[in-house]
CSV table of C-alpha atoms in Angstrom, one decimal:
chain,number,residue,atom,x,y,z
K,19,MET,CA,136.1,101.5,54.4
K,20,GLU,CA,137.0,100.2,51.0
K,21,LYS,CA,133.8,98.0,51.0
K,22,ASN,CA,131.8,101.0,51.9
K,23,ARG,CA,133.1,102.8,48.9
K,24,ILE,CA,132.4,99.9,46.5
K,25,PHE,CA,128.9,99.5,47.9
K,26,LEU,CA,128.2,103.3,47.4
K,27,PHE,CA,129.4,103.2,43.9
K,28,LEU,CA,127.3,100.1,43.1
K,29,ILE,CA,124.2,101.8,44.3
K,30,ILE,CA,124.9,104.8,42.2
K,31,LEU,CA,125.6,102.6,39.1
K,32,VAL,CA,122.3,100.8,39.5
K,33,PHE,CA,120.2,104.0,39.7
K,34,THR,CA,122.2,105.7,36.9
K,35,LEU,CA,121.9,102.9,34.5
K,36,SER,CA,118.4,101.9,35.4
K,37,GLY,CA,117.3,102.1,31.9
K,38,CYS,CA,119.5,99.3,30.7
K,39,ALA,CA,118.1,96.0,32.0
K,40,SER,CA,121.2,93.8,31.5
K,41,ILE,CA,123.6,96.4,33.1
K,42,LYS,CA,121.1,97.1,35.9
K,43,LYS,CA,120.8,93.3,36.7
K,44,ALA,CA,124.6,93.1,36.8
K,45,GLY,CA,124.9,95.9,39.2
K,46,ILE,CA,122.1,94.4,41.4
K,47,ASN,CA,124.0,91.2,41.4
K,48,MET,CA,127.1,92.8,42.4
K,49,ILE,CA,125.4,94.7,45.3
K,50,SER,CA,123.8,91.5,46.4
K,51,ASP,CA,127.3,89.7,46.6
K,52,VAL,CA,128.6,92.7,48.8
K,53,MET,CA,125.4,92.8,51.0
K,54,ALA,CA,125.2,89.1,51.5
K,55,GLY,CA,129.0,88.4,51.6
K,56,GLU,CA,130.9,87.4,54.5
K,57,GLY,CA,131.3,90.0,57.2
K,58,SER,CA,128.9,92.3,55.6
K,59,SER,CA,126.8,92.7,58.7
K,60,GLU,CA,129.9,93.9,60.6
K,61,LEU,CA,129.6,97.3,58.6
K,62,PHE,CA,126.7,97.8,61.1
K,63,THR,CA,127.2,95.7,64.0
K,64,GLY,CA,130.9,96.7,64.4
K,65,ASP,CA,130.1,100.5,64.5
K,66,ASP,CA,130.4,102.5,67.6
K,67,ASP,CA,127.6,105.0,66.9
K,68,PRO,CA,124.2,103.6,67.7
K,69,GLU,CA,122.4,106.9,66.5
K,70,LEU,CA,124.1,106.8,63.2
K,71,ILE,CA,123.2,103.1,62.6
K,72,LYS,CA,119.7,103.6,63.9
K,73,ASP,CA,119.1,106.3,61.2
K,74,ALA,CA,120.8,104.4,58.5
K,75,LEU,CA,119.3,101.0,58.9
K,76,PRO,CA,115.7,101.7,57.7
K,77,PHE,CA,117.3,102.6,54.2
K,78,ILE,CA,119.5,99.6,54.4
K,79,LEU,CA,116.6,97.3,55.2
K,80,LYS,CA,114.7,98.6,52.2
K,81,MET,CA,117.8,98.0,49.9
K,82,TYR,CA,118.0,94.5,51.2
K,83,GLU,CA,114.2,94.0,50.3
K,84,MET,CA,114.8,95.4,46.8
K,85,LEU,CA,117.7,93.2,46.2
K,86,ALA,CA,115.8,90.0,47.7
K,87,GLY,CA,113.1,90.9,45.3
K,88,GLU,CA,115.4,90.8,42.3
K,89,ASN,CA,117.3,87.8,43.6
K,90,PRO,CA,114.6,85.7,45.3
K,91,GLU,CA,116.6,82.5,45.1
K,92,ASP,CA,119.8,83.7,46.8
K,93,PRO,CA,119.8,82.1,50.3
K,94,ALA,CA,122.7,84.1,51.6
K,95,LEU,CA,120.9,87.4,50.6
K,96,LEU,CA,117.8,86.2,52.2
K,97,LEU,CA,119.7,85.3,55.3
K,98,ALA,CA,121.3,88.8,55.5
K,99,THR,CA,117.9,90.4,54.8
K,100,GLY,CA,116.0,88.4,57.5
K,101,SER,CA,118.7,88.8,60.1
K,102,SER,CA,119.0,92.5,59.6
K,103,PHE,CA,115.3,92.9,60.2
K,104,ILE,CA,115.5,90.8,63.3
K,105,MET,CA,118.5,92.8,64.7
K,106,TYR,CA,116.9,96.1,64.0
K,107,SER,CA,113.6,95.0,65.7
K,108,ASN,CA,115.6,93.8,68.7
K,109,VAL,CA,118.0,96.6,69.2
K,110,PHE,CA,116.2,99.7,68.1
K,111,ILE,CA,112.5,98.9,68.6
K,112,GLN,CA,111.8,96.4,71.2
K,113,THR,CA,114.8,97.3,73.5
K,114,GLU,CA,113.9,101.0,73.4
K,115,ALA,CA,110.1,100.2,73.9
K,116,GLU,CA,111.0,98.3,77.1
K,117,MET,CA,112.8,101.2,78.4
K,118,LEU,CA,110.0,103.7,78.2
K,119,SER,CA,108.2,104.9,81.2
K,120,ASP,CA,104.8,103.5,82.4
K,121,ASP,CA,103.4,106.9,81.4
K,122,ASP,CA,104.3,106.1,77.7
K,123,TYR,CA,102.2,103.0,77.6
K,124,GLU,CA,100.5,103.8,74.3
K,125,GLU,CA,103.8,104.5,72.6
K,126,GLN,CA,105.3,101.4,74.1
K,127,TYR,CA,102.3,99.4,72.8
K,128,ARG,CA,102.7,100.9,69.3
K,129,MET,CA,106.4,100.1,69.3
K,130,LEU,CA,106.1,96.5,70.5
K,131,HIS,CA,103.4,95.9,67.9
K,132,ARG,CA,105.9,97.3,65.3
K,133,ALA,CA,108.6,95.1,66.6
K,134,LYS,CA,106.3,92.1,66.5
K,135,ASN,CA,105.7,92.7,62.7
K,136,MET,CA,109.4,93.2,62.0
K,137,TYR,CA,110.5,90.0,63.6
K,138,ARG,CA,107.8,88.2,61.6
K,139,ARG,CA,109.1,89.9,58.4
K,140,GLY,CA,112.6,88.9,59.2
K,141,ALA,CA,111.7,85.3,60.0
K,142,ASP,CA,109.8,85.0,56.7
K,143,TYR,CA,113.0,85.7,54.8
K,144,LEU,CA,114.8,83.2,56.8
K,145,PHE,CA,112.3,80.4,56.3
K,146,ARG,CA,112.6,81.2,52.6
K,147,SER,CA,116.4,80.7,52.8
K,148,LEU,CA,116.0,77.5,54.6
K,149,GLU,CA,113.4,76.4,52.1
K,150,LEU,CA,115.8,76.9,49.2
K,151,SER,CA,118.3,74.6,50.8
K,152,HIS,CA,115.6,72.1,52.1
K,153,PRO,CA,112.6,72.1,49.8
K,154,GLY,CA,109.5,71.2,51.8
K,155,PHE,CA,111.0,72.5,55.2
K,156,SER,CA,108.3,75.2,55.6
K,157,GLU,CA,105.4,72.9,55.1
K,158,LEU,CA,106.6,70.3,57.4
K,159,LEU,CA,107.2,72.7,60.2
K,160,ARG,CA,103.8,74.3,59.5
K,161,GLN,CA,102.4,70.8,60.1
K,162,GLY,CA,104.3,70.4,63.3
K,163,LEU,CA,106.5,67.7,61.9
K,164,VAL,CA,109.5,69.0,63.6
K,165,ASP,CA,111.8,65.9,63.4
K,166,GLU,CA,111.1,65.7,59.6
K,167,ALA,CA,111.7,69.4,59.0
K,168,LEU,CA,115.1,69.3,60.8
K,169,ALA,CA,116.3,65.9,59.8
K,170,ASP,CA,118.5,67.1,56.9
K,171,MET,CA,119.9,70.3,58.6
K,172,THR,CA,123.7,70.6,58.6
K,173,VAL,CA,126.1,73.1,60.2
K,174,GLU,CA,125.8,75.4,57.2
K,175,ASP,CA,122.2,76.1,58.2
K,176,VAL,CA,122.9,77.2,61.6
K,177,PRO,CA,123.0,80.9,60.8
K,178,ALA,CA,119.6,80.8,59.3
K,179,MET,CA,118.2,78.4,62.0
K,180,TYR,CA,119.5,80.8,64.8
K,181,TRP,CA,118.1,83.8,63.3
K,182,ALA,CA,114.7,82.3,62.4
K,183,ALA,CA,114.4,81.1,66.0
K,184,SER,CA,115.3,84.5,67.2
K,185,GLY,CA,112.8,86.2,65.1
K,186,LEU,CA,110.0,83.8,66.1
K,187,MET,CA,110.9,84.0,69.8
K,188,GLY,CA,111.3,87.8,69.5
K,189,GLU,CA,107.8,88.0,67.9
K,190,PHE,CA,106.4,85.9,70.8
K,191,SER,CA,108.1,88.0,73.5
K,192,THR,CA,106.5,91.3,72.2
K,193,ASP,CA,103.0,89.8,72.8
K,194,PRO,CA,103.2,86.7,75.0
K,195,LEU,CA,99.3,86.6,75.4
K,196,ASP,CA,98.8,86.0,71.7
K,197,PHE,CA,97.1,82.7,71.7
K,198,GLU,CA,98.0,81.9,68.1
K,199,LEU,CA,101.6,82.3,68.8
K,200,GLY,CA,102.0,80.5,72.1
K,201,PRO,CA,101.0,77.0,70.9
K,202,GLN,CA,103.6,77.3,68.1
K,203,VAL,CA,106.6,78.2,70.4
K,204,TYR,CA,107.9,74.7,70.4
K,205,LYS,CA,109.0,75.3,66.8
K,206,PRO,CA,111.6,78.0,67.2
K,207,VAL,CA,112.6,76.2,70.4
K,208,ALA,CA,113.3,73.0,68.2
K,209,LEU,CA,115.2,75.2,65.7
K,210,ILE,CA,117.5,76.7,68.2
K,211,TYR,CA,118.2,73.3,70.0
K,212,LYS,CA,119.1,71.8,66.6
K,213,ALA,CA,121.4,74.7,66.0
K,214,LEU,CA,122.9,74.0,69.3
K,215,GLU,CA,123.4,70.4,68.5
K,216,LEU,CA,125.2,71.4,65.3
K,217,ASP,CA,127.4,74.2,66.4
K,218,GLU,CA,127.1,75.5,69.8
K,219,THR,CA,129.9,78.1,69.3
K,220,PHE,CA,128.1,80.0,66.5
K,221,ASN,CA,128.6,83.7,66.7
K,222,ASN,CA,130.6,83.5,69.9
K,223,GLY,CA,128.0,81.8,71.9
K,224,ALA,CA,124.8,83.6,70.7
K,225,ILE,CA,122.8,80.3,70.7
K,226,HIS,CA,123.6,80.0,74.5
K,227,ASP,CA,122.4,83.7,74.9
K,228,LEU,CA,119.1,82.9,73.4
K,229,LEU,CA,118.7,79.8,75.4
K,230,ILE,CA,119.3,81.9,78.6
K,231,MET,CA,116.3,83.9,77.7
K,232,ILE,CA,114.2,80.8,76.8
K,233,ASN,CA,115.0,78.8,79.9
K,234,SER,CA,114.5,81.7,82.1
K,235,SER,CA,111.2,83.0,80.6
K,236,LEU,CA,109.3,80.1,79.0
K,237,PRO,CA,107.2,77.6,80.8
K,238,GLY,CA,108.8,74.1,80.3
K,239,ALA,CA,105.3,72.8,79.1
K,240,MET,CA,105.5,75.2,76.1
K,241,MET,CA,108.9,74.2,74.9
K,242,PHE,CA,108.0,70.8,73.2
K,243,LYS,CA,105.0,69.7,71.3
K,244,ALA,CA,102.3,68.2,73.4
K,245,GLY,CA,100.9,65.0,72.7
K,246,GLY,CA,102.1,61.9,70.7
K,247,GLU,CA,103.4,58.7,72.0
K,248,ASN,CA,107.1,59.4,71.5
K,249,PRO,CA,109.0,62.4,72.4
K,250,SER,CA,110.6,64.3,69.5
K,251,SER,CA,114.2,63.9,68.6
K,252,THR,CA,114.6,67.4,69.9
K,253,ALA,CA,113.3,66.6,73.3
K,254,LEU,CA,115.6,63.5,73.5
K,255,PHE,CA,118.6,65.5,72.6
K,256,VAL,CA,117.7,68.1,75.2
K,257,GLU,CA,117.3,65.5,77.8
K,258,GLU,CA,120.6,63.9,77.2
K,259,TYR,CA,122.3,67.4,76.8
K,260,TYR,CA,121.3,68.5,80.2
K,261,LYS,CA,121.9,65.2,81.8
K,262,ALA,CA,125.5,65.5,80.9
K,263,ALA,CA,125.6,69.0,82.1
K,264,ASN,CA,123.9,68.0,85.3
K,265,ALA,CA,121.4,70.9,84.8
K,266,VAL,CA,118.0,69.7,86.1
K,267,SER,CA,115.8,72.7,86.5
K,268,GLN,CA,115.3,75.4,83.9
K,269,ALA,CA,117.2,77.8,86.3
K,270,ASP,CA,120.1,75.3,86.2
K,271,ARG,CA,119.9,75.3,82.5
K,272,ALA,CA,119.8,79.0,82.1
K,273,ARG,CA,122.9,79.3,84.3
K,274,TYR,CA,124.7,76.6,82.4
K,275,HIS,CA,124.0,78.5,79.1
K,276,PHE,CA,125.3,81.6,80.7
K,277,GLU,CA,128.6,79.7,81.7
K,278,ARG,CA,129.0,78.2,78.2
K,279,SER,CA,128.4,81.6,76.6
K,280,VAL,CA,131.1,83.3,78.7
K,281,GLU,CA,133.4,80.4,78.2
K,282,ILE,CA,133.0,80.4,74.3
K,283,ASN,CA,133.2,84.3,74.0
K,284,GLY,CA,136.1,84.6,76.4
K,285,ASN,CA,134.1,87.0,78.6
K,286,SER,CA,134.1,89.6,75.7
K,287,SER,CA,130.3,89.8,75.3
K,288,VAL,CA,127.9,91.8,77.4
K,289,MET,CA,124.8,89.9,76.3
K,290,PRO,CA,125.0,86.8,78.5
K,291,TYR,CA,125.2,89.1,81.7
K,292,VAL,CA,122.2,91.4,80.6
K,293,SER,CA,120.2,88.3,79.6
K,294,LEU,CA,120.6,86.4,82.8
K,295,ALA,CA,120.1,89.5,85.0
K,296,SER,CA,117.0,90.8,83.2
K,297,THR,CA,115.4,87.3,83.4
K,298,LEU,CA,116.4,84.9,85.9
K,299,SER,CA,117.7,87.2,88.6
K,300,VAL,CA,114.5,89.2,88.4
K,301,ASN,CA,112.3,86.1,88.4
K,302,GLU,CA,114.1,84.7,91.5
K,303,GLN,CA,114.3,88.2,93.1
K,304,ASN,CA,118.1,87.7,93.5
K,305,TYR,CA,119.2,91.4,93.7
K,306,PRO,CA,122.9,90.7,94.5
K,307,GLU,CA,123.2,88.4,91.6
K,308,PHE,CA,121.4,91.1,89.5
K,309,GLU,CA,123.7,93.9,90.5
K,310,GLU,CA,126.9,91.8,90.1
K,311,LEU,CA,126.0,90.6,86.6
K,312,LEU,CA,125.0,94.2,85.3
K,313,THR,CA,128.2,95.7,87.1
K,314,THR,CA,130.3,93.1,85.2
K,315,ALA,CA,128.6,93.8,82.0
K,316,LEU,CA,129.5,97.6,82.3
K,317,GLU,CA,133.1,96.7,82.9
K,318,ILE,CA,133.4,94.7,79.5
K,319,ASP,CA,135.3,96.8,76.9
K,320,PRO,CA,133.2,96.8,73.7
K,321,GLU,CA,136.5,96.6,71.8
K,322,ALA,CA,137.0,93.1,73.2
K,323,PHE,CA,134.3,91.9,70.7
K,324,PRO,CA,134.7,94.3,67.8
K,325,GLU,CA,132.2,92.4,65.6
K,326,MET,CA,129.4,93.2,68.1
K,327,ARG,CA,130.7,96.6,69.2
K,328,LEU,CA,127.3,98.2,68.5
K,329,ALA,CA,125.1,95.7,70.5
K,330,SER,CA,127.9,95.8,73.5
K,331,ILE,CA,127.3,99.7,73.7
K,332,ILE,CA,123.6,99.4,73.4
K,333,PHE,CA,123.2,96.7,75.9
K,334,GLN,CA,125.6,98.3,78.3
K,335,GLU,CA,123.1,101.3,78.1
K,336,LYS,CA,120.3,98.8,79.0
K,337,ALA,CA,122.5,97.5,81.9
K,338,ARG,CA,122.7,101.0,83.3
K,339,TRP,CA,118.9,101.6,82.8
K,340,LEU,CA,118.1,98.4,84.6
K,341,LEU,CA,120.3,99.4,87.5
K,342,ASP,CA,118.7,102.8,87.6
K,343,HIS,CA,115.2,101.2,87.6
K,344,ARG,CA,116.0,98.4,89.9
K,345,SER,CA,113.0,99.3,92.1
K,346,ASP,CA,110.7,98.4,89.2
K,347,TYR,CA,111.9,94.8,89.4
K,348,PHE,CA,112.7,94.1,93.0
K,349,LEU,CA,110.4,94.3,96.1
K,350,LEU,CA,113.1,95.9,98.2
K,351,ASN,CA,113.5,99.2,100.0
K,352,PHE,CA,116.7,100.5,98.3
K,353,ASP,CA,116.6,103.9,100.2
K,354,GLU,CA,117.2,101.8,103.5
K,355,GLY,CA,119.7,99.3,101.9
K,356,ASP,CA,117.2,96.5,102.2
K,357,PHE,CA,119.2,93.9,100.2
């Protein structure tokens, strides 16, 4: 609450003193420090009122963009800006779009197109953040030189790498038939596996949650760059990582990441349950697993993971929706108990 009051005061100060350049700049720098500081995102992710945050976030996103425009070489601010766009796109645009009925096809298409643009917008800020720490990174990745682009990454880069990968994978998930994005998917895959190599416990297992989705949804042939005589260092790491885990198939790998996520977060997160149920369980037409995972997700207390209270509430709503719409995903006669 104290941080909220300071933040509001600083915003008022900036606009009140906008005629004095030096004071305005000082105010903007102070707001930037608050907005990009440790725990700043918990002002939103820790809230328990999705509608309040949904209404407030567009203003917050524009505030972030204004601050990033004034402080374009602040990597922490760029990270906060990019991750906020990606969270907003995932939670309040794509998730809501996917829960629309088939009759709302045009609205769903519009929302998914908007989510796609938001994901890209967020990812661009994150690439700028990584570029500041690693000059030349963006160009190397653009050229497909993944090993060279990731060679100097450290554990401090994991947040930006995770969110950049999330943004690019989110962009692809809204339009998997985009023939320009498809051949580039190996790049965010490399980013997330490098983040896994450096710090698998980041954000209470969030990297594993993303890898559940990737291994459940993405064809193996798309995960690594085609061609070349030698496999990339990412591919070699992945091979050794899963060999140690005795996870051979992509289904095995998705379930392994589920287990690791639950272990890391102490069974306090809804995300791994909803992620596995909505992807692999559906793909395999395993309804008993689907039901068990979503029922367990609904039993988790959002207070058990207060930093992600908002996401827990929203994805529990998605779990209820998935159970209510189970006949859309499974070729079973639920009226006759055919499962």
